[in-house]
mmCIF file of C-alpha atoms and ligand atoms in Angstrom:
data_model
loop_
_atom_site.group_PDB
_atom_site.id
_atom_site.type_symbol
_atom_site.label_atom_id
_atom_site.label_comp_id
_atom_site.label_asym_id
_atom_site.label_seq_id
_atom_site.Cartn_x
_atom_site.Cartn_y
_atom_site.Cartn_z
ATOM 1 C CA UNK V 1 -14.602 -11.184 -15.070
ATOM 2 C CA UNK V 2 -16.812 -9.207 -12.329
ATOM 3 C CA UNK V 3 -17.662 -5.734 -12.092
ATOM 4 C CA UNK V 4 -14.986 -5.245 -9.805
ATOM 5 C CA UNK V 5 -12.332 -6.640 -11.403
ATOM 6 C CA UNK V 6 -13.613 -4.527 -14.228
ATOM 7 C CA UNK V 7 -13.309 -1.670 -12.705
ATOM 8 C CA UNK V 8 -9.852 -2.309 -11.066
ATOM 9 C CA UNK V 9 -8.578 -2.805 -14.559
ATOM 10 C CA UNK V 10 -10.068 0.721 -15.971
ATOM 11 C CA UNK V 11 -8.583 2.104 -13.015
ATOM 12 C CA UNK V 12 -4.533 1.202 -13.431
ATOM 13 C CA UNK V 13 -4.886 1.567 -16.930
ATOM 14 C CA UNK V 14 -6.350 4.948 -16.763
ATOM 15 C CA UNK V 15 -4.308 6.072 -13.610
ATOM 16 C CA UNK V 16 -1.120 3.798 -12.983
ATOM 17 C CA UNK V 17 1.209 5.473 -14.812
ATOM 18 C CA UNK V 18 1.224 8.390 -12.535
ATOM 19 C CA UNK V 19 4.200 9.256 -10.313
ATOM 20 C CA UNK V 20 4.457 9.987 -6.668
ATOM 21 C CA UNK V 21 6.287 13.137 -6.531
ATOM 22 C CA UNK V 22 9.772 12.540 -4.913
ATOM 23 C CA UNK V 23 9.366 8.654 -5.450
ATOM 24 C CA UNK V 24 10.929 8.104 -9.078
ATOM 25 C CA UNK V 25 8.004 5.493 -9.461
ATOM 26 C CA UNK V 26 5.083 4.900 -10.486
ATOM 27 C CA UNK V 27 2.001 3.643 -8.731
ATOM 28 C CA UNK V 28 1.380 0.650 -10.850
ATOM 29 C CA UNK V 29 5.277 -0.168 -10.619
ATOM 30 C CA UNK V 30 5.033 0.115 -7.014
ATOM 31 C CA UNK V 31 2.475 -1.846 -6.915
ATOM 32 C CA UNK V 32 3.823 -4.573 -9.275
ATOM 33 C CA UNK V 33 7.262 -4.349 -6.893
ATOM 34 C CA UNK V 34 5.439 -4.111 -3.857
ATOM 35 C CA UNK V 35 3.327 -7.365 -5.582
ATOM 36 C CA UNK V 36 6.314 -9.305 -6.121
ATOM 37 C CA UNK V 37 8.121 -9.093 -2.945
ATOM 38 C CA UNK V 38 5.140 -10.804 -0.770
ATOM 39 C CA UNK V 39 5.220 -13.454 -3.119
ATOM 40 C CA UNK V 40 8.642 -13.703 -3.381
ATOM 41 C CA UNK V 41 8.152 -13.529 0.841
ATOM 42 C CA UNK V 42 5.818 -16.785 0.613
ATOM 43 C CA UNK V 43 2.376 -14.240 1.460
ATOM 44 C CA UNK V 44 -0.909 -15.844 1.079
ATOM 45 C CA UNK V 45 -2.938 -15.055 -2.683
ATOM 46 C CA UNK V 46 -4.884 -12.569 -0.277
ATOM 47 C CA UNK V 47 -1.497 -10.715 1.455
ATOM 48 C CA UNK V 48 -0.460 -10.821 -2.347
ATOM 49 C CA UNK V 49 -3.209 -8.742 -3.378
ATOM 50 C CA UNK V 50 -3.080 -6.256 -0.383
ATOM 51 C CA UNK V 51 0.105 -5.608 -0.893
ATOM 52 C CA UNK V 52 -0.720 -5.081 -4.745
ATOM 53 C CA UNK V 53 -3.857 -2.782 -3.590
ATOM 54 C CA UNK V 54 -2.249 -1.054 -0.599
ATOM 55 C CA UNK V 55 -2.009 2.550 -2.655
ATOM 56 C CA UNK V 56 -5.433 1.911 -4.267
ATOM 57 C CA UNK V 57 -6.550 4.659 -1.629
ATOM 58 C CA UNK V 58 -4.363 7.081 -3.876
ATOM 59 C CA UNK V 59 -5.668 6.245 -7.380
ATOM 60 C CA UNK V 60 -9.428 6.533 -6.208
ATOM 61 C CA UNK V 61 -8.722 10.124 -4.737
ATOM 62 C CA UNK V 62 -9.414 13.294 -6.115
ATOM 63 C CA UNK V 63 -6.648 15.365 -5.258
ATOM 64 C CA UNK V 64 -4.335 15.956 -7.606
ATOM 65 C CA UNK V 65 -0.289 14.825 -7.393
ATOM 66 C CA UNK V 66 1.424 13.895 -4.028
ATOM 67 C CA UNK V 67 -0.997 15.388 -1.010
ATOM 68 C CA UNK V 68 1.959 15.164 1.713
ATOM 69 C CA UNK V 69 3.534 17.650 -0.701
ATOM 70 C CA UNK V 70 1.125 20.411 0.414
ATOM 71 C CA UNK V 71 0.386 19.557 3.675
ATOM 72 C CA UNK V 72 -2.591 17.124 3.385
ATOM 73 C CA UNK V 73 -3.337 13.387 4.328
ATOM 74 C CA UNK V 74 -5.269 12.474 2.108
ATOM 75 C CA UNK V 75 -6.226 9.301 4.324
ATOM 76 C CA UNK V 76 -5.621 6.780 1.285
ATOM 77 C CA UNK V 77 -5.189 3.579 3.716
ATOM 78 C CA UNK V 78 -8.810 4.690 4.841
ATOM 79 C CA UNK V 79 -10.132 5.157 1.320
ATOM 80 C CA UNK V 80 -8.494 1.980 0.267
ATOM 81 C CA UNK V 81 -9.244 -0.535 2.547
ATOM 82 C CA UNK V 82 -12.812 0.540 2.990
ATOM 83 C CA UNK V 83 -13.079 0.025 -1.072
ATOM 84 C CA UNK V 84 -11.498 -3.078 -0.828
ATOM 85 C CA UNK V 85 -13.564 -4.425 2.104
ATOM 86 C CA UNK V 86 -16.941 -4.197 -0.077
ATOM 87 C CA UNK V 87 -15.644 -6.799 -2.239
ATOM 88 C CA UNK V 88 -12.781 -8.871 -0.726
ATOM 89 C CA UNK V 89 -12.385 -10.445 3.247
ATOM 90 C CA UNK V 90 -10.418 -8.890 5.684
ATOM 91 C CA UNK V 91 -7.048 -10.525 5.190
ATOM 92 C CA UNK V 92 -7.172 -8.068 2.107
ATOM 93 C CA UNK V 93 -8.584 -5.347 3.198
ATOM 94 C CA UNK V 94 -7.301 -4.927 7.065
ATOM 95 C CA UNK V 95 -3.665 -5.112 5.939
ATOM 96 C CA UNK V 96 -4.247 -1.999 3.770
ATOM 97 C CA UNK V 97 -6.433 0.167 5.876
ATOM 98 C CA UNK V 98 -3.204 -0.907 9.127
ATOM 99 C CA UNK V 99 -0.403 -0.013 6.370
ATOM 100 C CA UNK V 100 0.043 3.551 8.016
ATOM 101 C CA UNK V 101 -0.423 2.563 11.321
ATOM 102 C CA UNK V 102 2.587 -0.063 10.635
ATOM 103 C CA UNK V 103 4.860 3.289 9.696
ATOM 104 C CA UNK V 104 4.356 4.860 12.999
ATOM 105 C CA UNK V 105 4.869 0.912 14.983
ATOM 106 C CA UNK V 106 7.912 0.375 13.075
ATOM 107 C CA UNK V 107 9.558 3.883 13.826
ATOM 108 C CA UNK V 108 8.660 3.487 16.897
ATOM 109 C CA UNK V 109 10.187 -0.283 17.480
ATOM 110 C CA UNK V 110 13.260 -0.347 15.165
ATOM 111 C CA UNK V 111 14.944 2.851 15.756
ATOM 112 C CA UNK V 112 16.930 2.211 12.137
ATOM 113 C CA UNK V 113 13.758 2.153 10.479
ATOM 114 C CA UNK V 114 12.983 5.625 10.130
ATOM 115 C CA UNK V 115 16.768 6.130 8.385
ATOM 116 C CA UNK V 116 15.522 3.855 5.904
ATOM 117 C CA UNK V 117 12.134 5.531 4.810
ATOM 118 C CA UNK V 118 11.543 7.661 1.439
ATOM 119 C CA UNK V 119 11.508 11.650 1.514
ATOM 120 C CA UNK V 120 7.771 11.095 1.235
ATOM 121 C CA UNK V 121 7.097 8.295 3.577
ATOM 122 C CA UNK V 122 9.153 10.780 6.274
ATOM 123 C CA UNK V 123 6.891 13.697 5.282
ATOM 124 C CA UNK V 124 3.512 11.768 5.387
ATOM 125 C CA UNK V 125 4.504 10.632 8.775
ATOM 126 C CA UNK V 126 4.360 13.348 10.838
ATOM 127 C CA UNK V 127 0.846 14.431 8.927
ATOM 128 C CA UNK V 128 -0.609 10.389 9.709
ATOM 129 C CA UNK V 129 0.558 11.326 13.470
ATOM 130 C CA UNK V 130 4.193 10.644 14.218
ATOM 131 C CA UNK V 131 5.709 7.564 16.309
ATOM 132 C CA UNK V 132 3.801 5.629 18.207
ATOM 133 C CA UNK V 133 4.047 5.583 21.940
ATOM 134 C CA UNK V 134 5.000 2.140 23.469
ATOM 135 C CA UNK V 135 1.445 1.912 24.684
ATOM 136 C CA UNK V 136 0.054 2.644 21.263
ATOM 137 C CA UNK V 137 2.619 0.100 19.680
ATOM 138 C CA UNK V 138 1.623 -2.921 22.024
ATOM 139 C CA UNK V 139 -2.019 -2.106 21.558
ATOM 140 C CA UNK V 140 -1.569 -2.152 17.787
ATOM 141 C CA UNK V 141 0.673 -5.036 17.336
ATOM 142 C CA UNK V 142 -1.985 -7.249 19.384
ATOM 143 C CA UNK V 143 -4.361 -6.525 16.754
ATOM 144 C CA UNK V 144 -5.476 -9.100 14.179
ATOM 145 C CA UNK V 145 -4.072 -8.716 10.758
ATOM 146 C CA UNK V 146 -1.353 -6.220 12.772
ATOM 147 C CA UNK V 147 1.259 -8.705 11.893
ATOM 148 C CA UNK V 148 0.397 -9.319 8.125
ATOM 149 C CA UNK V 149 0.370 -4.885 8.016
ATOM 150 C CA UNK V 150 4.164 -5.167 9.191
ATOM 151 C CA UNK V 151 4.965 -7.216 6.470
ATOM 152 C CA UNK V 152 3.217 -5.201 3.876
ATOM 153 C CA UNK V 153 4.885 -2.326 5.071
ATOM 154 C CA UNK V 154 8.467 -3.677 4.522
ATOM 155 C CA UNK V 155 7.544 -4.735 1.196
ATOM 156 C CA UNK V 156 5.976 -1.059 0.863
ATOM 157 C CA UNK V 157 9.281 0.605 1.705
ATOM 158 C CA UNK V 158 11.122 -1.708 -0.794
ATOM 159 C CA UNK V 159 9.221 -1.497 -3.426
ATOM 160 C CA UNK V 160 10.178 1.948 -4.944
ATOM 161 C CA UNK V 161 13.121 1.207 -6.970
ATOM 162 C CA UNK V 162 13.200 2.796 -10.196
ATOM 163 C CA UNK V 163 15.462 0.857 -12.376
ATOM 164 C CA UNK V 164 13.749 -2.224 -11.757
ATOM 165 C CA UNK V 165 12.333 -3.867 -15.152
ATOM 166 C CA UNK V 166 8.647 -4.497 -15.218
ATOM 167 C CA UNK V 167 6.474 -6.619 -17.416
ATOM 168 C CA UNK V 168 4.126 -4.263 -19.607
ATOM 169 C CA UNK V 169 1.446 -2.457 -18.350
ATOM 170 C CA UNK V 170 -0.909 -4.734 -19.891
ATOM 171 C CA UNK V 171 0.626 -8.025 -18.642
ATOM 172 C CA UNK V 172 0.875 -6.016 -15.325
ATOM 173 C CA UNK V 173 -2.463 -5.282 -15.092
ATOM 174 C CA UNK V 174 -3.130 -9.095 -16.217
ATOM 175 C CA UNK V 175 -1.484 -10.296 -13.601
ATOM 176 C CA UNK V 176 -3.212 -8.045 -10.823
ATOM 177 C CA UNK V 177 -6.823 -9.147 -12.412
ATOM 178 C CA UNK V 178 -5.648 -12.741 -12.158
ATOM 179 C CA UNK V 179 -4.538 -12.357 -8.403
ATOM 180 C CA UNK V 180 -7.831 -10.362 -7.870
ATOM 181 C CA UNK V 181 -10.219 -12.970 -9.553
ATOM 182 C CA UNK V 182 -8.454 -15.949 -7.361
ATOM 183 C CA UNK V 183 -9.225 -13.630 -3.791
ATOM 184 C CA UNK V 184 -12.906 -12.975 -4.417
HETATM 185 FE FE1 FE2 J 201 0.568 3.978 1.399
HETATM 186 FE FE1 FE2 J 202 3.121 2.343 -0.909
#
């Protein structure tokens, strides 16, 4: 097993049983769920894992609880995908560090979206910078990897249901290593 993989194991045991305030979930069952769906979707081994990884920004930062709750981004698509891009190619990484911008493109483009988003998601929004303009949403979506953040993000906004059963947090974590091992 690498370092890496070492360390990504020390860090959901040690911090994915945490909750995001208002979410009913925790991060390592949204990231199983959010796991599960791009696999379920047909995503590549490498889409797999970035939609596993996506909140990995939140879990390496320092603040304490839900930032959004106080006011502050805490710019965890940032602090995620620039983690992930020391160790894994950009099909990983870009999808997580675009997961944001794919909120503000999809409010933006399906007007039903918005409806559909978590007290949270709608209260990180306007701190990450609101809807996009048209302008910014053609630019965006012409981007590489823009397409593969879309997805992610629909599997992000449907992964959050609390009743869902999950393996345990062991096999869990197993089955993230596994996925991570195959993408490096
Ligand atoms: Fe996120
Ligand atoms: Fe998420």
């Amino acid at each position: 097993m690498s370092l890496f993989t070492c360390a990504l194991a020390d860090l959901y045991q040690e911090k994915g049983d945490l909750f995001y305030d208002g979410e009913g979930i925790s991060q390592l069952a949204h990231a199983w769920q959010c796991g599960q769906l791009a696999k379920a979707g047909g995503a590549s081994p490498k889409l797999q894992l970035a939609a596993w990884l996506h909140d990995i920004g939140h879990l390496l930062s320092k603040k304490e609880g839900t930032p959004t709750t106080y006011g502050h981004d805490d710019r965890h698509e940032h602090v995620g995908g620039n983690y992930l891009l020391s160790v894994f190619s950009e099909e990983v990484s870009q999808p997580v560090l675009m997961h944001v911008l794919a909120k503000r493109y999809l409010v933006t483009t399906y007007p039903d979206y918005r409806k559909a988003l978590s007290a949270d998601s709608i209260r990180s929004l306007e701190l990450q910078g609101g809807a996009m303009s048209e302008n910014e949403c053609s630019q965006f979506i012409a981007l590489p990897f823009a397409k593969d953040a879309v997805s992610l993000r629909r599997w992000d906004d449907l992964a959050k249901n609390p009743d869902l059963n999950m393996p345990a947090k062991a096999d869990a974590i197993a089955e993230l290593l596994n996925l991570a091992e195959e993408c490096q």
